[in-house]
């Protein structure tokens, strides 16, 4: 026996399509069926198109009029392949994908070829697949990060093509060598056909916005006190220099960010000038990340990154780099010196907890934030020396550290530090468990309320540029476009 609950479980589109097909098969018009069940033709039309879900009494009346059973009307599948395609297209038109593309639902007439319906369904499926691919889950993001780090390690974090590109740009603006000035950064923008514009209402989800149609580069006029105006300009221009297209996946987006940051560093600290400086420092056994930072007027993190780009290739010194949040979470990592950092099952270092006995964590306990902190750390894989510094960011304090194997410490300032540590985090329990006496006292007598990171449970932001509100960007460009250009565009 058919119940009202059973009727509600059946898809209204399928029911409507079955009614229409049975009516057509019996040679009945819409008006004739409407008269047979004492309803207006418009009401029957809404039932057949799935816009109205029929009541059980209406279904019984329709079944009698069509000389069939109500069970036949409530069967789950459509009557034929054409009906199945029509129902699938109608469902797609009601979904988020069609709505996001601005495609208004339309009536599927009998004259629409089967091939057209098949093409619509194939396009809909591909769009959904690409959208899902771009909505990287944390696991997919970590996997992409691991693959990129393997690539960086395979070439000692040195990208010769990007170094060459930086040299070409610097030569084009006749940069005399040495640290890049703010004027030279403006010259690079002009060379690429851009004028610089600073706006107080730059979309919060962006660092800059390029108006490619009018050659205008917008940056925030609210540059933080410790911000580097040159870096902001160069990061915005680097994607143009490299000819980046809209990323098709999170892995491509990540790769583009690495290339952009690398090229920015190569422009700020040109290889041709920096390598002799580093070789001279090695000769004097006086390599110092702080000296590089001060000589080129860049952030400590930029100086540290740039050192890792050139240290192995030009100085024959394997290195490692860590950026650690004050919570202890590793946010960036690079290594080609066999240091054994903690990883997850995918091999990802980022997102893992840094050992509290490692230099990158110990430095947070130091009161002296003016001078760098140095430490030797014994590990299950040998002894390493690190130099670290704490820097503020919009997301709290971070430590940035660069380290080398014990045998390479002789080339660095700070090698005479008395600071020592022991970390077996990556191969033993080490600090991952509390001391036995503390655990015994408190394990059954405590209950922390965990602050769960949002990205632990959610996928990363969707879109070609994750986290960017494109509506904000387009509205911003519309508001700031040159008036005469905007007027001609509407003609």
Coordinates of C-alpha atoms in Angstrom, one line a residue:
X1 CA 0.0 0.0 0.0
X2 CA 1.3 3.5 -0.9
X3 CA 1.5 6.0 1.9
X4 CA 1.9 9.8 1.9
X5 CA 5.4 9.3 3.3
X6 CA 6.3 7.2 0.3
X7 CA 5.1 9.9 -2.0
X8 CA 7.3 12.5 -0.3
X9 CA 10.4 10.3 -0.7
X10 CA 10.0 10.1 -4.5
X11 CA 11.6 12.9 -6.5
X12 CA 9.0 15.4 -7.8
X13 CA 10.8 15.7 -11.1
X14 CA 10.6 11.9 -11.7
X15 CA 6.9 11.8 -10.8
X16 CA 6.1 14.7 -13.1
X17 CA 8.1 13.3 -16.0
X18 CA 6.3 9.9 -15.6
X19 CA 2.9 11.6 -15.6
X20 CA 3.8 13.6 -18.7
X21 CA 5.1 10.5 -20.6
X22 CA 2.1 8.3 -19.7
X23 CA -0.3 11.2 -20.7
X24 CA 1.5 11.6 -24.1
X25 CA 1.5 7.8 -24.6
X26 CA -2.2 7.7 -24.2
X27 CA -2.8 10.6 -26.6
X28 CA -4.1 12.9 -23.9
X29 CA -3.6 16.7 -23.9
X30 CA -2.7 18.6 -20.8
X31 CA -6.2 20.1 -20.8
X32 CA -7.9 16.7 -21.0
X33 CA -5.9 15.3 -18.0
X34 CA -6.7 18.5 -16.1
X35 CA -10.4 18.1 -16.8
X36 CA -10.3 14.4 -15.8
X37 CA -8.9 15.2 -12.4
X38 CA -10.9 18.5 -12.0
X39 CA -7.9 20.7 -11.8
X40 CA -6.7 23.7 -13.9
X41 CA -4.2 23.0 -16.7
X42 CA -1.6 25.3 -15.1
X43 CA -1.7 23.1 -11.9
X44 CA -1.1 19.9 -13.9
X45 CA 1.7 21.6 -15.8
X46 CA 3.4 22.5 -12.5
X47 CA 3.1 18.9 -11.4
X48 CA 4.6 17.6 -14.7
X49 CA 7.5 20.0 -14.5
X50 CA 8.3 19.1 -10.9
X51 CA 7.6 22.6 -9.6
X52 CA 4.8 21.3 -7.4
X53 CA 4.8 18.1 -5.4
X54 CA 1.3 16.4 -5.8
X55 CA -0.7 15.2 -2.8
X56 CA -1.6 11.6 -2.5
X57 CA -5.2 12.2 -3.5
X58 CA -4.1 14.0 -6.6
X59 CA -1.8 11.1 -7.5
X60 CA -4.7 8.6 -7.1
X61 CA -6.9 10.7 -9.4
X62 CA -4.1 11.0 -12.0
X63 CA -3.5 7.3 -11.9
X64 CA -7.1 6.5 -12.5
X65 CA -7.3 9.1 -15.4
X66 CA -4.2 7.5 -17.0
X67 CA -5.4 3.9 -16.4
X68 CA -2.3 3.0 -14.4
X69 CA -1.4 2.4 -10.8
X70 CA 0.0 4.8 -8.2
X71 CA 2.9 2.4 -7.8
X72 CA 3.8 3.0 -11.4
X73 CA 3.8 6.8 -10.9
X74 CA 6.0 6.5 -7.7
X75 CA 8.6 4.2 -9.3
X76 CA 12.1 5.5 -8.6
X77 CA 13.5 5.5 -12.2
X78 CA 12.4 7.5 -15.2
X79 CA 10.6 5.7 -18.1
X80 CA 13.4 6.0 -20.7
X81 CA 16.9 7.4 -21.3
X82 CA 15.7 10.7 -22.7
X83 CA 13.6 11.3 -19.6
X84 CA 16.6 10.4 -17.4
X85 CA 18.7 13.1 -19.2
X86 CA 16.0 15.7 -19.0
X87 CA 15.6 15.1 -15.3
X88 CA 19.4 15.3 -14.8
X89 CA 19.7 18.6 -16.7
X90 CA 16.7 20.1 -14.8
X91 CA 18.3 19.1 -11.5
X92 CA 21.6 20.6 -12.6
X93 CA 19.8 23.9 -13.5
X94 CA 18.5 24.1 -10.0
X95 CA 21.9 23.4 -8.4
X96 CA 24.7 25.8 -7.3
X97 CA 26.9 25.3 -10.4
X98 CA 24.4 26.7 -12.9
X99 CA 23.4 29.5 -10.4
X100 CA 27.0 30.5 -9.9
X101 CA 27.5 30.8 -13.7
X102 CA 24.4 32.9 -13.9
X103 CA 22.5 30.4 -16.2
X104 CA 18.8 30.8 -15.7
X105 CA 16.7 27.6 -15.8
X106 CA 15.0 27.0 -19.1
X107 CA 12.3 24.7 -20.5
X108 CA 13.7 21.6 -22.2
X109 CA 11.6 21.3 -25.3
X110 CA 11.2 18.0 -27.3
X111 CA 13.1 19.7 -30.1
X112 CA 16.3 19.9 -28.0
X113 CA 18.6 17.1 -29.3
X114 CA 19.8 14.3 -27.0
X115 CA 23.4 15.4 -27.9
X116 CA 22.8 18.8 -26.5
X117 CA 21.6 17.4 -23.2
X118 CA 24.6 15.1 -23.1
X119 CA 26.9 18.0 -23.7
X120 CA 25.3 20.1 -20.9
X121 CA 25.6 17.2 -18.5
X122 CA 29.2 16.6 -19.4
X123 CA 30.1 20.3 -19.0
X124 CA 28.3 20.4 -15.7
X125 CA 30.2 17.3 -14.4
X126 CA 33.6 18.8 -15.5
X127 CA 32.9 22.1 -13.8
X128 CA 32.0 20.3 -10.6
X129 CA 35.1 18.2 -10.9
X130 CA 37.4 21.3 -11.3
X131 CA 35.6 23.0 -8.5
X132 CA 36.2 20.1 -6.2
X133 CA 39.8 19.9 -7.3
X134 CA 40.4 23.5 -6.4
X135 CA 38.7 23.1 -3.0
X136 CA 41.8 21.4 -1.6
X137 CA 41.3 19.6 1.6
X138 CA 44.0 19.9 4.3
X139 CA 45.4 16.5 3.2
X140 CA 45.6 17.5 -0.4
X141 CA 47.3 20.8 0.5
X142 CA 49.8 19.0 2.6
X143 CA 50.5 16.5 -0.2
X144 CA 51.0 19.4 -2.7
X145 CA 53.4 21.0 -0.2
X146 CA 55.4 17.8 0.2
X147 CA 55.8 17.4 -3.5
X148 CA 57.0 21.0 -3.9
X149 CA 59.5 20.7 -1.0
X150 CA 60.9 17.5 -2.7
X151 CA 61.4 19.6 -5.9
X152 CA 63.1 22.4 -4.0
X153 CA 65.4 19.9 -2.2
X154 CA 66.3 18.2 -5.5
X155 CA 67.8 21.4 -6.8
X156 CA 69.1 22.7 -3.5
X157 CA 66.4 25.3 -3.4
X158 CA 68.0 27.2 -6.3
X159 CA 65.9 28.1 -9.3
X160 CA 68.3 29.0 -12.1
X161 CA 65.6 30.2 -14.4
X162 CA 64.2 32.6 -11.8
X163 CA 67.7 33.9 -11.1
X164 CA 68.1 34.5 -14.8
X165 CA 64.7 36.3 -15.0
X166 CA 65.7 38.6 -12.1
X167 CA 69.0 39.4 -13.8
X168 CA 67.2 40.3 -17.1
X169 CA 64.7 42.6 -15.3
X170 CA 67.5 44.3 -13.4
X171 CA 69.5 44.8 -16.5
X172 CA 66.5 46.2 -18.4
X173 CA 66.1 49.0 -15.8
X174 CA 69.9 49.5 -15.6
X175 CA 70.2 48.6 -12.0
X176 CA 73.8 49.4 -11.0
X177 CA 74.1 46.4 -8.6
X178 CA 73.8 45.9 -4.9
X179 CA 70.6 46.3 -2.9
X180 CA 67.5 47.3 -4.8
X181 CA 66.2 50.8 -4.1
X182 CA 62.6 51.9 -3.9
X183 CA 63.2 53.9 -7.1
X184 CA 64.4 50.8 -8.9
X185 CA 61.3 49.0 -7.8
X186 CA 59.2 51.8 -9.4
X187 CA 61.4 51.6 -12.5
X188 CA 60.6 47.9 -12.8
X189 CA 56.9 48.7 -12.6
X190 CA 57.2 51.3 -15.4
X191 CA 59.2 48.9 -17.5
X192 CA 56.4 46.3 -17.3
X193 CA 53.8 49.0 -18.2
X194 CA 52.3 49.6 -14.8
X195 CA 51.7 52.8 -12.8
X196 CA 51.5 52.5 -9.0
X197 CA 48.4 53.6 -7.1
X198 CA 47.9 53.4 -3.3
X199 CA 44.4 53.0 -2.1
X200 CA 43.0 52.9 1.5
X201 CA 40.1 50.5 0.4
X202 CA 42.1 47.7 -1.1
X203 CA 40.1 44.4 -0.6
X204 CA 41.2 42.8 2.7
X205 CA 41.7 39.4 1.1
X206 CA 44.4 40.8 -1.2
X207 CA 48.0 42.2 -1.0
X208 CA 47.6 44.0 -4.3
X209 CA 45.3 44.1 -7.3
X210 CA 46.5 44.6 -10.9
X211 CA 44.3 46.3 -13.4
X212 CA 45.7 44.6 -16.5
X213 CA 43.4 46.5 -18.9
X214 CA 44.7 49.9 -17.8
X215 CA 48.2 49.0 -16.5
X216 CA 47.5 50.1 -13.0
X217 CA 48.8 48.4 -9.9
X218 CA 46.9 49.0 -6.7
X219 CA 48.5 48.6 -3.3
X220 CA 47.3 49.4 0.2
X221 CA 48.2 52.9 1.4
X222 CA 48.1 51.5 4.9
X223 CA 51.5 49.8 4.8
X224 CA 52.4 48.6 8.3
X225 CA 55.3 50.4 10.0
X226 CA 57.6 47.5 9.5
X227 CA 56.4 46.7 6.0
X228 CA 58.7 46.8 3.0
X229 CA 57.2 48.9 0.2
X230 CA 59.6 47.4 -2.3
X231 CA 58.6 43.9 -1.5
X232 CA 54.9 44.7 -1.9
X233 CA 55.5 46.1 -5.3
X234 CA 57.8 43.3 -6.5
X235 CA 55.5 40.5 -5.3
X236 CA 52.7 42.1 -7.2
X237 CA 54.8 42.4 -10.4
X238 CA 56.5 39.0 -10.1
X239 CA 53.4 37.1 -11.4
X240 CA 53.3 39.4 -14.4
X241 CA 57.0 38.9 -15.0
X242 CA 56.6 35.1 -14.9
X243 CA 53.5 35.1 -17.0
X244 CA 51.4 33.2 -14.5
X245 CA 47.9 32.2 -15.7
X246 CA 45.0 31.5 -13.4
X247 CA 46.0 28.5 -11.3
X248 CA 44.1 25.3 -12.2
X249 CA 44.7 23.5 -8.9
X250 CA 45.9 24.2 -5.3
X251 CA 49.3 22.6 -6.2
X252 CA 49.7 25.1 -9.1
X253 CA 48.6 28.0 -6.8
X254 CA 51.2 26.9 -4.3
X255 CA 54.0 26.6 -6.9
X256 CA 53.1 30.1 -8.2
X257 CA 53.4 31.6 -4.7
X258 CA 56.9 30.0 -4.2
X259 CA 58.0 31.3 -7.6
X260 CA 56.7 34.8 -6.8
X261 CA 58.4 35.0 -3.4
X262 CA 61.6 33.6 -4.9
X263 CA 61.7 36.1 -7.7
X264 CA 61.0 38.9 -5.3
X265 CA 63.9 37.9 -3.2
X266 CA 66.2 37.6 -6.2
X267 CA 65.3 41.1 -7.2
X268 CA 65.8 42.5 -3.7
X269 CA 69.1 40.6 -3.2
X270 CA 70.6 40.0 -6.7
X271 CA 72.6 36.8 -7.1
X272 CA 75.4 38.5 -9.0
X273 CA 76.0 40.9 -6.1
X274 CA 75.1 38.6 -3.2
X275 CA 77.3 35.6 -4.1
X276 CA 80.6 37.5 -3.8
X277 CA 79.4 38.9 -0.5
X278 CA 78.6 35.4 0.8
X279 CA 81.9 34.0 -0.4
X280 CA 83.8 36.8 1.3
X281 CA 81.9 36.2 4.5
X282 CA 82.7 32.5 4.3
X283 CA 86.3 33.2 3.7
X284 CA 86.3 35.4 6.8
X285 CA 84.2 32.7 8.7
X286 CA 81.7 35.4 9.4
X287 CA 78.5 34.4 7.7
X288 CA 75.5 36.2 9.4
X289 CA 71.9 36.3 8.4
X290 CA 71.6 39.6 10.4
X291 CA 74.3 41.1 8.3
X292 CA 72.6 40.2 5.1
X293 CA 69.3 41.6 6.5
X294 CA 70.9 44.9 7.3
X295 CA 73.1 45.2 4.1
X296 CA 70.1 44.8 1.8
X297 CA 67.4 46.4 4.1
X298 CA 65.1 43.4 3.9
X299 CA 63.3 41.4 6.6
X300 CA 65.1 38.7 8.5
X301 CA 62.9 36.1 6.9
X302 CA 63.7 37.3 3.3
X303 CA 67.4 37.3 4.2
X304 CA 67.1 33.7 5.6
X305 CA 65.2 32.5 2.5
X306 CA 67.7 34.1 0.2
X307 CA 70.6 32.4 2.0
X308 CA 69.0 29.0 1.6
X309 CA 68.6 29.7 -2.2
X310 CA 72.4 30.2 -2.6
X311 CA 74.2 28.5 0.3
X312 CA 74.4 25.0 -1.2
X313 CA 74.8 25.9 -4.8
X314 CA 77.5 28.6 -4.3
X315 CA 79.0 27.9 -0.9
X316 CA 78.6 24.1 -0.7
X317 CA 76.8 24.4 2.6
X318 CA 73.6 22.2 3.1
X319 CA 71.1 24.1 5.2
X320 CA 67.7 23.9 6.9
X321 CA 65.1 26.6 7.4
X322 CA 62.1 26.8 9.8
X323 CA 59.4 29.2 10.5
X324 CA 57.5 28.4 13.7
X325 CA 54.4 30.0 15.2
X326 CA 54.4 30.9 18.9
X327 CA 52.0 28.1 19.4
X328 CA 54.8 25.7 18.3
X329 CA 53.3 24.8 14.9
X330 CA 55.7 24.7 12.0
X331 CA 54.4 26.9 9.2
X332 CA 57.3 26.8 6.7
X333 CA 60.2 24.3 6.4
X334 CA 63.1 23.5 4.0
X335 CA 66.0 21.1 4.5
X336 CA 68.7 19.5 2.5
X337 CA 71.2 18.8 5.3
X338 CA 69.6 15.5 6.6
X339 CA 68.1 17.2 9.6
X340 CA 65.2 14.9 10.8
X341 CA 62.1 17.1 11.3
X342 CA 58.8 15.6 12.5
X343 CA 56.4 14.7 9.7
X344 CA 53.0 13.3 9.3
X345 CA 52.2 10.1 7.3
X346 CA 52.3 12.1 4.0
X347 CA 55.8 13.4 4.8
X348 CA 54.6 16.9 5.5
X349 CA 56.6 19.0 8.0
X350 CA 54.2 22.0 7.9
X351 CA 51.5 21.7 10.5
X352 CA 53.6 19.5 12.9
X353 CA 54.6 20.6 16.4
X354 CA 58.2 21.7 16.6
X355 CA 60.1 20.2 19.5
X356 CA 60.1 22.6 22.4
X357 CA 63.8 21.9 22.8
X358 CA 64.7 22.9 19.3
X359 CA 66.2 26.4 18.7
X360 CA 63.0 27.6 17.0
X361 CA 61.0 27.0 20.2
X362 CA 63.6 27.9 22.8
X363 CA 64.1 31.4 21.2
X364 CA 60.6 32.4 22.4
X365 CA 61.8 32.1 26.0
X366 CA 64.6 34.6 25.5
X367 CA 64.1 38.1 26.8
X368 CA 66.7 39.6 24.5
X369 CA 64.9 40.2 21.2
X370 CA 67.5 42.6 19.9
X371 CA 70.3 40.1 19.4
X372 CA 70.0 36.8 17.5
X373 CA 69.8 33.5 19.5
X374 CA 72.2 30.7 18.7
X375 CA 72.1 27.1 19.8
X376 CA 73.7 23.7 19.2
X377 CA 71.2 20.8 19.4
X378 CA 72.0 17.1 19.6
X379 CA 69.6 14.9 17.7
X380 CA 69.3 11.3 16.8
X381 CA 70.8 12.3 13.5
X382 CA 73.8 14.3 14.6
X383 CA 74.4 17.8 16.0
X384 CA 73.0 20.9 14.4
X385 CA 73.6 24.6 15.0
X386 CA 70.9 27.2 14.4
X387 CA 70.5 30.9 14.5
X388 CA 67.0 32.2 15.2
X389 CA 65.0 35.4 15.7
X390 CA 61.5 36.2 16.7
X391 CA 59.4 38.5 14.5
X392 CA 55.8 39.8 14.7
X393 CA 53.2 39.1 12.1
X394 CA 49.5 39.6 11.6
X395 CA 49.0 36.1 12.9
X396 CA 51.1 36.5 16.1
X397 CA 54.8 35.9 16.8
X398 CA 56.9 33.7 14.6
X399 CA 60.4 32.5 14.9
X400 CA 62.6 32.2 11.8
X401 CA 65.7 30.0 12.0
X402 CA 68.5 28.9 9.7
X403 CA 70.7 25.9 10.7
X404 CA 73.6 23.8 9.5
X405 CA 75.3 20.6 10.4
X406 CA 78.0 20.8 13.1
X407 CA 80.8 20.5 10.6
X408 CA 79.6 23.6 8.8
X409 CA 79.3 25.8 11.9
X410 CA 82.8 27.1 11.5
X411 CA 81.7 29.4 8.7
X412 CA 79.2 31.3 10.9
X413 CA 79.2 34.1 13.5
X414 CA 77.7 32.7 16.7
X415 CA 79.5 29.4 16.5
X416 CA 81.0 30.0 20.0
X417 CA 77.6 30.0 21.7
X418 CA 77.4 28.1 25.0
X419 CA 73.7 27.3 24.4
X420 CA 73.1 23.5 24.1
X421 CA 70.0 21.4 23.7
X422 CA 69.0 17.8 23.1
X423 CA 66.1 16.9 20.8
X424 CA 65.0 13.4 19.8
X425 CA 61.5 14.6 18.7
X426 CA 61.6 13.0 15.3
X427 CA 62.8 9.6 16.4
X428 CA 61.7 9.2 20.1
X429 CA 59.0 10.4 22.4
X430 CA 61.2 13.4 23.5
X431 CA 58.8 16.3 24.5
X432 CA 55.7 14.8 22.8
X433 CA 54.7 13.3 26.2
X434 CA 54.8 15.1 29.5
X435 CA 57.3 14.0 32.1
X436 CA 56.1 10.8 33.9
X437 CA 55.5 12.4 37.3
X438 CA 53.4 15.3 35.7
X439 CA 51.4 12.9 33.6
X440 CA 50.7 10.7 36.6
X441 CA 49.5 13.6 38.7
X442 CA 47.3 15.3 36.1
X443 CA 46.2 12.9 33.3
X444 CA 43.0 11.9 35.1
X445 CA 42.5 15.3 36.8
X446 CA 42.5 17.7 33.8
X447 CA 40.3 18.4 30.8
X448 CA 41.5 21.1 28.3
X449 CA 39.0 22.8 26.0
X450 CA 40.8 22.6 22.7
X451 CA 40.9 25.6 20.4
X452 CA 40.5 23.7 17.1
X453 CA 42.0 25.4 14.0
X454 CA 39.4 26.2 11.4
X455 CA 41.4 24.6 8.6
X456 CA 41.6 21.3 10.6
X457 CA 38.0 20.5 9.8
X458 CA 37.2 22.6 6.8
X459 CA 38.5 22.5 3.2
X460 CA 40.7 25.3 2.1
X461 CA 38.9 28.3 0.5
X462 CA 37.7 27.5 -3.0
X463 CA 38.4 29.5 -6.2
X464 CA 41.4 30.0 -8.5
X465 CA 43.0 32.2 -5.8
X466 CA 42.1 30.6 -2.5
X467 CA 40.6 33.0 0.0
X468 CA 40.2 36.0 -2.4
X469 CA 36.8 37.5 -2.7
X470 CA 36.6 38.2 -6.4
X471 CA 33.5 40.4 -6.0
X472 CA 35.5 42.7 -3.8
X473 CA 38.3 42.8 -6.3
X474 CA 36.0 43.6 -9.3
X475 CA 34.1 46.2 -7.4
X476 CA 37.4 47.8 -6.3
X477 CA 38.7 47.9 -9.9
X478 CA 35.4 49.3 -11.2
X479 CA 35.6 52.1 -8.6
X480 CA 39.2 53.0 -9.3
X481 CA 39.4 52.6 -13.1
X482 CA 40.2 55.8 -15.0
X483 CA 36.9 57.6 -15.6
X484 CA 37.5 58.0 -19.4
X485 CA 38.3 54.3 -19.7
X486 CA 35.2 53.3 -17.7
X487 CA 33.0 55.5 -19.9
X488 CA 34.4 54.1 -23.2
X489 CA 33.9 50.5 -21.9
X490 CA 30.1 51.1 -21.5
X491 CA 29.6 52.5 -25.0

